[in-house]
Short mmCIF file of C-alpha atoms in Angstrom, two decimals:
data_model
loop_
_atom_site.label_atom_id
_atom_site.label_comp_id
_atom_site.label_asym_id
_atom_site.label_seq_id
_atom_site.Cartn_x
_atom_site.Cartn_y
_atom_site.Cartn_z
CA UNK A 1 0.00 0.00 0.00
CA UNK A 2 1.46 3.34 -1.06
CA UNK A 3 0.34 6.65 0.22
CA UNK A 4 -0.16 9.15 -2.62
CA UNK A 5 1.23 12.54 -1.77
CA UNK A 6 0.35 15.80 -3.52
CA UNK A 7 2.26 19.07 -3.49
CA UNK A 8 0.40 22.03 -2.12
CA UNK A 9 0.88 24.97 -4.46
CA UNK A 10 2.31 28.05 -2.79
CA UNK A 11 -0.19 30.81 -2.02
CA UNK A 12 -0.61 33.32 -4.82
CA UNK A 13 1.22 36.58 -4.26
CA UNK A 14 -0.85 39.76 -4.39
CA UNK A 15 0.63 42.23 -6.88
CA UNK A 16 -1.75 45.10 -6.19
CA UNK A 17 -5.34 46.34 -6.27
CA UNK A 18 -7.10 47.50 -9.45
CA UNK A 19 -10.10 49.85 -9.25
CA UNK A 20 -12.40 51.17 -12.02
CA UNK A 21 -13.87 54.68 -12.14
CA UNK A 22 -16.77 56.15 -14.10
CA UNK A 23 -14.87 58.63 -16.28
CA UNK A 24 -11.68 60.68 -16.85
CA UNK A 25 -12.60 63.43 -14.39
CA UNK A 26 -13.34 60.90 -11.68
CA UNK A 27 -10.02 59.14 -12.44
CA UNK A 28 -8.00 62.36 -12.08
CA UNK A 29 -9.77 63.24 -8.83
CA UNK A 30 -9.22 59.73 -7.45
CA UNK A 31 -5.53 59.77 -8.42
CA UNK A 32 -5.04 63.08 -6.59
CA UNK A 33 -6.80 61.77 -3.46
CA UNK A 34 -4.76 58.56 -3.55
CA UNK A 35 -1.40 60.33 -3.70
CA UNK A 36 -2.58 62.85 -1.07
CA UNK A 37 -3.30 59.87 1.18
CA UNK A 38 0.37 58.85 0.98
CA UNK A 39 0.36 56.20 -1.75
CA UNK A 40 3.26 56.55 -4.19
CA UNK A 41 3.30 53.37 -6.31
CA UNK A 42 0.18 54.42 -8.22
CA UNK A 43 -0.57 54.11 -11.96
CA UNK A 44 -3.55 55.09 -14.12
CA UNK A 45 -4.90 53.40 -17.27
CA UNK A 46 -7.21 55.02 -19.80
CA UNK A 47 -8.08 54.60 -23.50
CA UNK A 48 -6.75 58.11 -24.29
CA UNK A 49 -4.40 60.69 -22.70
CA UNK A 50 -5.95 62.71 -19.86
CA UNK A 51 -4.82 66.24 -19.03
CA UNK A 52 -3.73 66.62 -15.43
CA UNK A 53 -3.25 62.94 -14.67
CA UNK A 54 0.56 63.24 -14.40
CA UNK A 55 0.29 65.98 -11.76
CA UNK A 56 -2.36 64.00 -9.91
CA UNK A 57 -0.18 60.88 -9.85
CA UNK A 58 2.85 62.94 -8.78
CA UNK A 59 4.87 60.94 -11.30
CA UNK A 60 8.57 61.12 -10.37
CA UNK A 61 11.11 62.22 -12.96
CA UNK A 62 12.70 59.34 -14.80
CA UNK A 63 16.30 58.33 -14.18
CA UNK A 64 16.77 57.58 -17.89
CA UNK A 65 18.62 60.84 -18.74
CA UNK A 66 21.18 60.10 -16.03
CA UNK A 67 21.62 56.56 -17.33
CA UNK A 68 22.20 57.91 -20.84
CA UNK A 69 24.66 60.51 -19.51
CA UNK A 70 26.57 57.85 -17.58
CA UNK A 71 26.71 55.57 -20.63
CA UNK A 72 27.92 58.43 -22.87
CA UNK A 73 30.56 59.49 -20.33
CA UNK A 74 31.73 55.88 -20.11
CA UNK A 75 32.01 55.75 -23.90
CA UNK A 76 34.11 58.93 -23.89
CA UNK A 77 36.51 57.62 -21.24
CA UNK A 78 36.77 54.17 -22.86
CA UNK A 79 37.43 55.60 -26.34
CA UNK A 80 40.14 58.03 -25.21
CA UNK A 81 41.81 55.44 -22.98
CA UNK A 82 41.66 52.80 -25.73
CA UNK A 83 43.16 55.08 -28.39
CA UNK A 84 45.83 56.36 -26.00
CA UNK A 85 46.82 52.79 -25.12
CA UNK A 86 46.86 51.66 -28.75
CA UNK A 87 48.66 54.65 -30.32
CA UNK A 88 50.66 56.38 -27.59
CA UNK A 89 52.05 53.51 -25.52
CA UNK A 90 54.41 50.69 -26.35
CA UNK A 91 55.72 48.06 -23.93
CA UNK A 92 57.12 44.55 -23.76
CA UNK A 93 53.94 42.72 -22.75
CA UNK A 94 51.65 40.98 -25.28
CA UNK A 95 48.94 43.06 -26.96
CA UNK A 96 50.63 46.32 -25.99
CA UNK A 97 50.08 49.49 -27.95
CA UNK A 98 52.23 50.60 -30.87
CA UNK A 99 53.60 54.11 -31.16
CA UNK A 100 53.22 55.54 -34.66
CA UNK A 101 55.97 58.08 -35.31
CA UNK A 102 54.57 60.14 -38.20
CA UNK A 103 56.51 63.27 -39.21
CA UNK A 104 57.50 63.90 -35.59
CA UNK A 105 53.87 64.49 -34.65
CA UNK A 106 52.78 63.73 -31.05
CA UNK A 107 51.80 60.14 -30.39
CA UNK A 108 48.48 61.28 -28.94
CA UNK A 109 46.53 64.37 -29.95
CA UNK A 110 42.97 64.89 -28.78
CA UNK A 111 41.57 66.41 -32.03
CA UNK A 112 42.76 63.42 -34.06
CA UNK A 113 40.94 61.03 -31.72
CA UNK A 114 37.62 62.87 -31.57
CA UNK A 115 35.81 60.85 -34.34
CA UNK A 116 36.22 57.48 -32.58
CA UNK A 117 35.38 59.09 -29.24
CA UNK A 118 32.23 60.68 -30.69
CA UNK A 119 31.07 57.40 -32.23
CA UNK A 120 31.57 55.44 -29.00
CA UNK A 121 29.71 58.10 -27.00
CA UNK A 122 26.76 57.81 -29.40
CA UNK A 123 26.88 53.99 -29.39
CA UNK A 124 26.92 53.55 -25.61
CA UNK A 125 24.36 56.35 -25.14
CA UNK A 126 22.00 54.52 -27.51
CA UNK A 127 22.54 51.26 -25.63
CA UNK A 128 22.00 53.02 -22.31
CA UNK A 129 18.78 54.60 -23.55
CA UNK A 130 17.41 51.36 -25.02
CA UNK A 131 18.30 48.90 -22.26
CA UNK A 132 17.77 51.50 -19.51
CA UNK A 133 14.18 51.97 -20.72
CA UNK A 134 13.70 48.20 -20.58
CA UNK A 135 15.05 47.97 -17.04
CA UNK A 136 13.05 50.91 -15.68
CA UNK A 137 9.84 49.55 -17.23
CA UNK A 138 10.44 46.05 -15.90
CA UNK A 139 10.86 44.57 -19.36
CA UNK A 140 10.94 42.06 -20.91
CA UNK A 141 7.63 40.81 -19.50
CA UNK A 142 6.22 37.79 -21.31
CA UNK A 143 2.74 38.33 -19.82
CA UNK A 144 1.01 40.90 -17.64
CA UNK A 145 -1.28 39.65 -14.86
CA UNK A 146 -3.62 42.60 -15.49
CA UNK A 147 -4.65 40.99 -18.78
CA UNK A 148 -6.27 38.14 -16.80
CA UNK A 149 -8.80 40.58 -15.36
CA UNK A 150 -12.04 40.67 -17.37
CA UNK A 151 -12.76 44.11 -15.99
CA UNK A 152 -9.44 45.44 -17.38
CA UNK A 153 -10.32 44.39 -20.96
CA UNK A 154 -12.19 47.70 -21.40
CA UNK A 155 -9.03 49.78 -20.73
CA UNK A 156 -8.55 50.25 -24.48
CA UNK A 157 -12.14 51.27 -25.22
CA UNK A 158 -14.08 52.97 -22.39
CA UNK A 159 -12.63 51.88 -19.04
CA UNK A 160 -10.72 54.11 -16.58
CA UNK A 161 -8.59 52.34 -13.97
CA UNK A 162 -6.35 53.16 -11.02
CA UNK A 163 -3.73 50.72 -9.79
CA UNK A 164 -2.01 50.65 -6.38
CA UNK A 165 1.07 48.45 -6.48
CA UNK A 166 1.79 46.02 -3.65
CA UNK A 167 5.36 47.36 -3.42
CA UNK A 168 4.00 50.64 -2.04
CA UNK A 169 5.13 51.12 1.55
CA UNK A 170 1.58 51.89 2.69
CA UNK A 171 -0.05 49.00 0.81
CA UNK A 172 -2.54 46.70 2.52
CA UNK A 173 -4.82 44.60 0.32
CA UNK A 174 -8.02 45.09 2.30
CA UNK A 175 -7.21 48.65 3.29
CA UNK A 176 -6.37 49.68 -0.30
CA UNK A 177 -9.60 48.18 -1.65
CA UNK A 178 -11.63 49.92 1.06
CA UNK A 179 -9.89 53.24 0.38
CA UNK A 180 -10.50 53.05 -3.39
CA UNK A 181 -14.18 52.33 -2.74
CA UNK A 182 -14.42 55.35 -0.46
CA UNK A 183 -13.15 57.74 -3.19
CA UNK A 184 -15.69 56.67 -5.81
CA UNK A 185 -14.50 53.42 -7.41
CA UNK A 186 -17.31 51.56 -9.16
CA UNK A 187 -15.50 48.28 -8.52
CA UNK A 188 -12.15 46.91 -7.40
CA UNK A 189 -10.31 43.60 -7.28
CA UNK A 190 -6.92 42.33 -6.12
CA UNK A 191 -4.58 41.07 -8.83
CA UNK A 192 -2.72 37.88 -7.99
CA UNK A 193 0.54 36.63 -9.48
CA UNK A 194 0.15 33.78 -11.96
CA UNK A 195 1.38 30.48 -10.53
CA UNK A 196 0.66 28.15 -13.44
CA UNK A 197 1.76 28.19 -17.05
CA UNK A 198 4.87 30.28 -16.42
CA UNK A 199 7.31 27.63 -17.62
CA UNK A 200 8.57 27.79 -21.21
CA UNK A 201 7.48 24.64 -23.05
CA UNK A 202 10.33 22.24 -23.73
CA UNK A 203 9.60 21.97 -27.45
CA UNK A 204 10.07 25.75 -27.83
CA UNK A 205 13.54 25.49 -26.26
CA UNK A 206 14.45 22.69 -28.65
CA UNK A 207 13.15 24.61 -31.69
CA UNK A 208 15.06 27.71 -30.61
CA UNK A 209 18.32 25.80 -30.20
CA UNK A 210 18.00 24.18 -33.63
CA UNK A 211 17.09 27.49 -35.31
CA UNK A 212 20.10 29.21 -33.69
CA UNK A 213 22.45 26.48 -34.89
CA UNK A 214 21.09 26.67 -38.45
CA UNK A 215 21.31 30.50 -38.48
CA UNK A 216 25.01 30.30 -37.60
CA UNK A 217 25.87 28.11 -40.60
CA UNK A 218 25.73 30.75 -43.43
CA UNK A 219 27.91 33.42 -41.74
CA UNK A 220 30.43 30.81 -40.60
CA UNK A 221 30.58 29.35 -44.10
CA UNK A 222 31.08 32.79 -45.68
CA UNK A 223 33.79 33.66 -43.14
CA UNK A 224 35.60 30.38 -43.77
CA UNK A 225 35.49 30.78 -47.57
CA UNK A 226 36.37 34.50 -47.65
CA UNK A 227 40.09 34.19 -46.98
CA UNK A 228 41.06 30.57 -47.73
CA UNK A 229 39.43 29.80 -51.06
CA UNK A 230 41.35 29.82 -54.34
CA UNK A 231 38.19 31.08 -56.02
CA UNK A 232 37.11 34.75 -55.97
CA UNK A 233 35.99 35.77 -52.52
CA UNK A 234 32.32 35.53 -51.67
CA UNK A 235 30.56 38.87 -51.47
CA UNK A 236 27.16 39.44 -49.91
CA UNK A 237 26.99 43.15 -50.79
CA UNK A 238 28.70 43.46 -54.16
CA UNK A 239 28.40 47.23 -54.32
CA UNK A 240 30.49 47.57 -51.17
CA UNK A 241 33.34 45.40 -52.52
CA UNK A 242 33.39 46.31 -56.20
CA UNK A 243 32.45 49.94 -56.63
CA UNK A 244 33.08 51.51 -60.05
CA UNK A 245 35.22 54.34 -58.78
CA UNK A 246 38.73 55.75 -58.61
CA UNK A 247 40.29 56.85 -55.36
CA UNK A 248 41.40 60.46 -55.08
CA UNK A 249 45.17 59.86 -55.15
CA UNK A 250 45.22 56.77 -57.39
CA UNK A 251 46.15 56.56 -61.06
CA UNK A 252 43.66 55.86 -63.82
CA UNK A 253 43.92 54.46 -67.29
CA UNK A 254 44.84 56.88 -70.04
CA UNK A 255 41.57 55.97 -71.73
CA UNK A 256 39.64 57.77 -69.00
CA UNK A 257 41.78 60.86 -68.40
CA UNK A 258 44.72 61.85 -70.56
CA UNK A 259 46.92 62.83 -67.62
CA UNK A 260 46.32 59.52 -65.82
CA UNK A 261 45.13 61.23 -62.62
CA UNK A 262 41.80 60.44 -60.99
CA UNK A 263 41.61 63.71 -59.02
CA UNK A 264 40.17 66.44 -61.23
CA UNK A 265 41.08 70.09 -61.05
CA UNK A 266 38.31 72.65 -61.08
CA UNK A 267 37.37 74.07 -64.47
CA UNK A 268 39.53 77.07 -65.26
CA UNK A 269 37.77 80.38 -64.78
CA UNK A 270 34.76 79.06 -62.82
CA UNK A 271 33.77 80.38 -59.40
CA UNK A 272 30.93 79.48 -57.01
CA UNK A 273 27.84 81.65 -57.15
CA UNK A 274 28.17 84.80 -55.08
CA UNK A 275 31.97 84.57 -54.74
CA UNK A 276 33.14 86.45 -57.82
CA UNK A 277 36.26 88.34 -56.76
CA UNK A 278 36.14 91.64 -58.65
CA UNK A 279 38.49 93.61 -56.39
CA UNK A 280 41.72 93.19 -58.38
CA UNK A 281 43.77 95.10 -55.83
CA UNK A 282 42.76 92.76 -52.99
CA UNK A 283 42.57 89.43 -54.83
CA UNK A 284 45.32 89.84 -57.44
CA UNK A 285 47.62 92.63 -56.25
CA UNK A 286 46.80 94.73 -59.34
CA UNK A 287 45.87 98.38 -58.99
CA UNK A 288 43.68 98.44 -62.09
CA UNK A 289 43.30 96.86 -65.51
CA UNK A 290 45.96 97.90 -67.96
CA UNK A 291 45.00 99.42 -71.30
CA UNK A 292 45.85 96.23 -73.16
CA UNK A 293 43.28 94.30 -71.13
CA UNK A 294 45.67 92.55 -68.77
CA UNK A 295 43.67 91.80 -65.62
CA UNK A 296 44.20 89.73 -62.54
CA UNK A 297 43.07 86.43 -63.98
CA UNK A 298 46.24 85.78 -65.95
CA UNK A 299 49.61 84.64 -64.72
CA UNK A 300 51.39 87.95 -65.14
CA UNK A 301 55.13 87.94 -64.42
CA UNK A 302 55.29 84.14 -64.57
CA UNK A 303 57.90 82.52 -66.79
CA UNK A 304 56.74 79.07 -67.86
CA UNK A 305 59.53 76.52 -68.04
CA UNK A 306 59.33 73.33 -70.10
CA UNK A 307 59.61 70.62 -67.47
CA UNK A 308 60.60 68.00 -70.05
CA UNK A 309 63.41 70.25 -71.29
CA UNK A 310 64.58 72.53 -68.46
CA UNK A 311 67.15 74.12 -70.74
CA UNK A 312 64.57 75.26 -73.23
CA UNK A 313 64.00 78.98 -73.52
CA UNK A 314 61.20 80.27 -71.29
CA UNK A 315 58.07 81.61 -72.84
CA UNK A 316 57.89 85.34 -73.40
CA UNK A 317 56.86 87.29 -70.34
CA UNK A 318 53.59 89.20 -70.80
CA UNK A 319 53.49 92.92 -70.09
CA UNK A 320 53.75 93.99 -66.46
CA UNK A 321 50.39 94.93 -64.93
CA UNK A 322 49.84 97.97 -62.80
CA UNK A 323 50.95 96.39 -59.50
CA UNK A 324 49.66 97.93 -56.31
CA UNK A 325 52.37 99.43 -54.09
CA UNK A 326 50.22 99.68 -50.97
CA UNK A 327 48.48 97.03 -48.91
CA UNK A 328 44.70 96.87 -49.46
CA UNK A 329 42.52 98.53 -46.86
CA UNK A 330 41.10 95.11 -45.91
CA UNK A 331 44.48 94.13 -44.40
CA UNK A 332 45.16 95.72 -40.99
CA UNK A 333 48.80 96.78 -40.63
CA UNK A 334 49.16 95.47 -37.09
CA UNK A 335 51.55 93.29 -35.10
CA UNK A 336 48.90 90.57 -35.10
CA UNK A 337 48.90 90.47 -38.91
CA UNK A 338 52.71 90.41 -38.89
CA UNK A 339 52.77 87.48 -36.46
CA UNK A 340 50.24 85.66 -38.61
CA UNK A 341 52.40 86.23 -41.67
CA UNK A 342 55.47 84.87 -39.89
CA UNK A 343 53.55 81.76 -38.87
CA UNK A 344 52.23 81.13 -42.41
CA UNK A 345 55.66 81.85 -43.93
CA UNK A 346 57.33 79.34 -41.63
CA UNK A 347 54.73 76.70 -42.51
CA UNK A 348 54.41 77.17 -46.26
CA UNK A 349 57.57 78.94 -47.46
CA UNK A 350 60.49 78.20 -45.16
CA UNK A 351 60.90 74.60 -46.31
CA UNK A 352 62.42 75.90 -49.58
CA UNK A 353 63.21 79.59 -48.92
CA UNK A 354 64.52 79.10 -45.38
CA UNK A 355 63.43 80.87 -42.22
CA UNK A 356 65.52 83.90 -43.23
CA UNK A 357 64.22 83.95 -46.82
CA UNK A 358 67.64 83.46 -48.41
CA UNK A 359 66.62 80.34 -50.35
CA UNK A 360 68.41 77.72 -48.25
CA UNK A 361 65.55 75.86 -46.58
CA UNK A 362 65.78 72.22 -45.56
CA UNK A 363 64.36 70.99 -48.86
CA UNK A 364 66.87 73.10 -50.79
CA UNK A 365 69.78 71.88 -48.66
CA UNK A 366 68.73 68.28 -49.24
CA UNK A 367 68.43 68.80 -53.01
CA UNK A 368 71.84 70.47 -53.17
CA UNK A 369 73.41 67.71 -51.10
CA UNK A 370 72.00 65.10 -53.50
CA UNK A 371 73.15 67.25 -56.45
CA UNK A 372 69.74 66.96 -58.07
CA UNK A 373 70.30 68.20 -61.65
CA UNK A 374 66.78 69.53 -62.20
CA UNK A 375 66.57 71.41 -58.90
CA UNK A 376 66.29 75.17 -59.20
CA UNK A 377 67.32 77.07 -56.10
CA UNK A 378 64.48 79.21 -54.75
CA UNK A 379 64.73 82.97 -55.00
CA UNK A 380 66.55 84.87 -52.31
CA UNK A 381 63.97 87.46 -51.22
CA UNK A 382 66.75 89.82 -50.15
CA UNK A 383 68.12 90.41 -53.65
CA UNK A 384 67.78 93.93 -54.98
CA UNK A 385 65.38 92.80 -57.71
CA UNK A 386 62.92 91.26 -55.24
CA UNK A 387 63.27 94.13 -52.75
CA UNK A 388 62.20 96.59 -55.47
CA UNK A 389 59.12 94.53 -56.43
CA UNK A 390 55.78 96.11 -55.44
CA UNK A 391 53.79 94.32 -52.78
CA UNK A 392 51.19 93.47 -55.42
CA UNK A 393 53.74 91.53 -57.47
CA UNK A 394 54.91 89.59 -54.40
CA UNK A 395 51.30 88.73 -53.62
CA UNK A 396 50.69 87.67 -57.23
CA UNK A 397 53.78 85.43 -57.21
CA UNK A 398 52.56 83.67 -54.05
CA UNK A 399 49.10 83.25 -55.55
CA UNK A 400 49.99 81.98 -59.02
CA UNK A 401 53.60 80.86 -58.67
CA UNK A 402 56.72 81.89 -60.54
CA UNK A 403 59.12 79.74 -62.56
CA UNK A 404 59.29 76.36 -60.77
CA UNK A 405 57.46 77.51 -57.65
CA UNK A 406 53.79 76.44 -57.79
CA UNK A 407 50.98 78.80 -56.90
CA UNK A 408 49.64 78.70 -53.36
CA UNK A 409 46.32 80.36 -54.10
CA UNK A 410 44.42 77.17 -53.32
CA UNK A 411 46.26 76.40 -50.07
CA UNK A 412 46.60 79.84 -48.46
CA UNK A 413 43.75 82.30 -47.93
CA UNK A 414 43.87 85.82 -49.38
CA UNK A 415 44.35 87.39 -45.94
CA UNK A 416 47.21 85.03 -45.10
CA UNK A 417 48.94 85.71 -48.44
CA UNK A 418 48.94 89.44 -47.71
CA UNK A 419 50.20 88.70 -44.18
CA UNK A 420 53.08 86.71 -45.69
CA UNK A 421 53.92 89.64 -47.98
CA UNK A 422 53.98 91.92 -44.94
CA UNK A 423 56.35 89.54 -43.15
CA UNK A 424 58.60 89.27 -46.22
CA UNK A 425 58.85 93.06 -46.28
CA UNK A 426 59.82 92.95 -42.59
CA UNK A 427 62.47 90.30 -43.34
CA UNK A 428 63.89 92.43 -46.14
CA UNK A 429 64.09 95.52 -43.95
CA UNK A 430 65.64 93.53 -41.11
CA UNK A 431 68.34 92.10 -43.37
CA UNK A 432 69.11 95.46 -44.95
CA UNK A 433 68.71 97.65 -41.88
CA UNK A 434 70.92 100.71 -41.42
CA UNK A 435 71.73 102.85 -38.40
CA UNK A 436 68.85 105.10 -39.33
CA UNK A 437 66.43 102.20 -38.75
CA UNK A 438 67.66 101.62 -35.18
CA UNK A 439 66.40 103.80 -32.31
CA UNK A 440 69.08 105.97 -30.74
CA UNK A 441 68.69 104.30 -27.35
CA UNK A 442 69.35 100.93 -28.92
CA UNK A 443 72.34 102.31 -30.84
CA UNK A 444 73.91 103.39 -27.57
CA UNK A 445 73.46 99.91 -26.14
CA UNK A 446 75.04 98.40 -29.25
CA UNK A 447 77.92 100.85 -29.01
CA UNK A 448 78.65 99.77 -25.45
CA UNK A 449 78.68 96.15 -26.59
#
């Protein structure tokens, strides 16, 4: 004889009390009375938004913005630390960083690392927003016990409900139901936690495992065949792998462009709308158009040299325009402009002309040391011929180039070109200074030395 034993199911847990009210006004009034009575875990349900319900519920501000801020700040710190470790450190241990020494630039510079930092801030902020919303809303929730209430089925059509959660510090099942009835509820009921049917069926777990295994086969197969096959690599998105394009600095076939370059220069003589530069004095260094029609668009004073035959005779020089001898009024003659000119000169000009302008920059010294036959030594700006040139001609030479020197009109702004001219004039005066250029007080000091 065997005694049959049965398990007693655990008592159902009360999740809260749900009460129904006659209309939206009654619901707002009841919500206000409930929160005034000290309840804080209160929620309202209605088929449409109701004005004033948030104030009546005293809904607390969400913590989601702080979660997003924390996730974004974490992304910023992680990105900067990761890039610093990878690019600015190098050590003996495995997986250490690697210092890239590029043109003596610093191993770590914040502006260069902003793009990755920005992207990681956005990525982690999005994750924080998405998963933070899930966590604060108690998701994922496979089923909601409120849906078991027949009374609650009208919440999407004409029912108005107030819910007091059991997690409220003041909650008592009988006391909450009695209180809701006293403030006008047309009916109320406790909502119990579901105790049956919460387990995931075994066949669903099996189907999910099989589907996951099958879904992993195609990407694994593509990854295995991408780098080890003797056949052309497999491509899922063909347009991403085989785009009909030429990269900016790559060469092309002569059938496409005669010069073999993929990067195209802008069409000669074209300007964007609204940017036509008609002030010849400011943009070209020319006082006015000459009688023969020579204006600022041409390469006046430039001698074109045949690069294939450096010894060939240079093309005839066109007539000299009416160069301006004064700086345009748009350029302030201040120490700030002078300092700007020195900075731009050192960056763009000193490599060939030297910091002193005598034509012995580092590039020139290297070319002379290698005895490069085609190298033409840059002009010494302190020669009498250059010193006598008007400021407009100096500006024009910087803009359009002269002899072998290319034009810098595309690389240097108009204001900076005039600033360079001002600095060149200062260099010339400094190199050719006389006693008359030195203040008397300074002359006395020099005499004592």
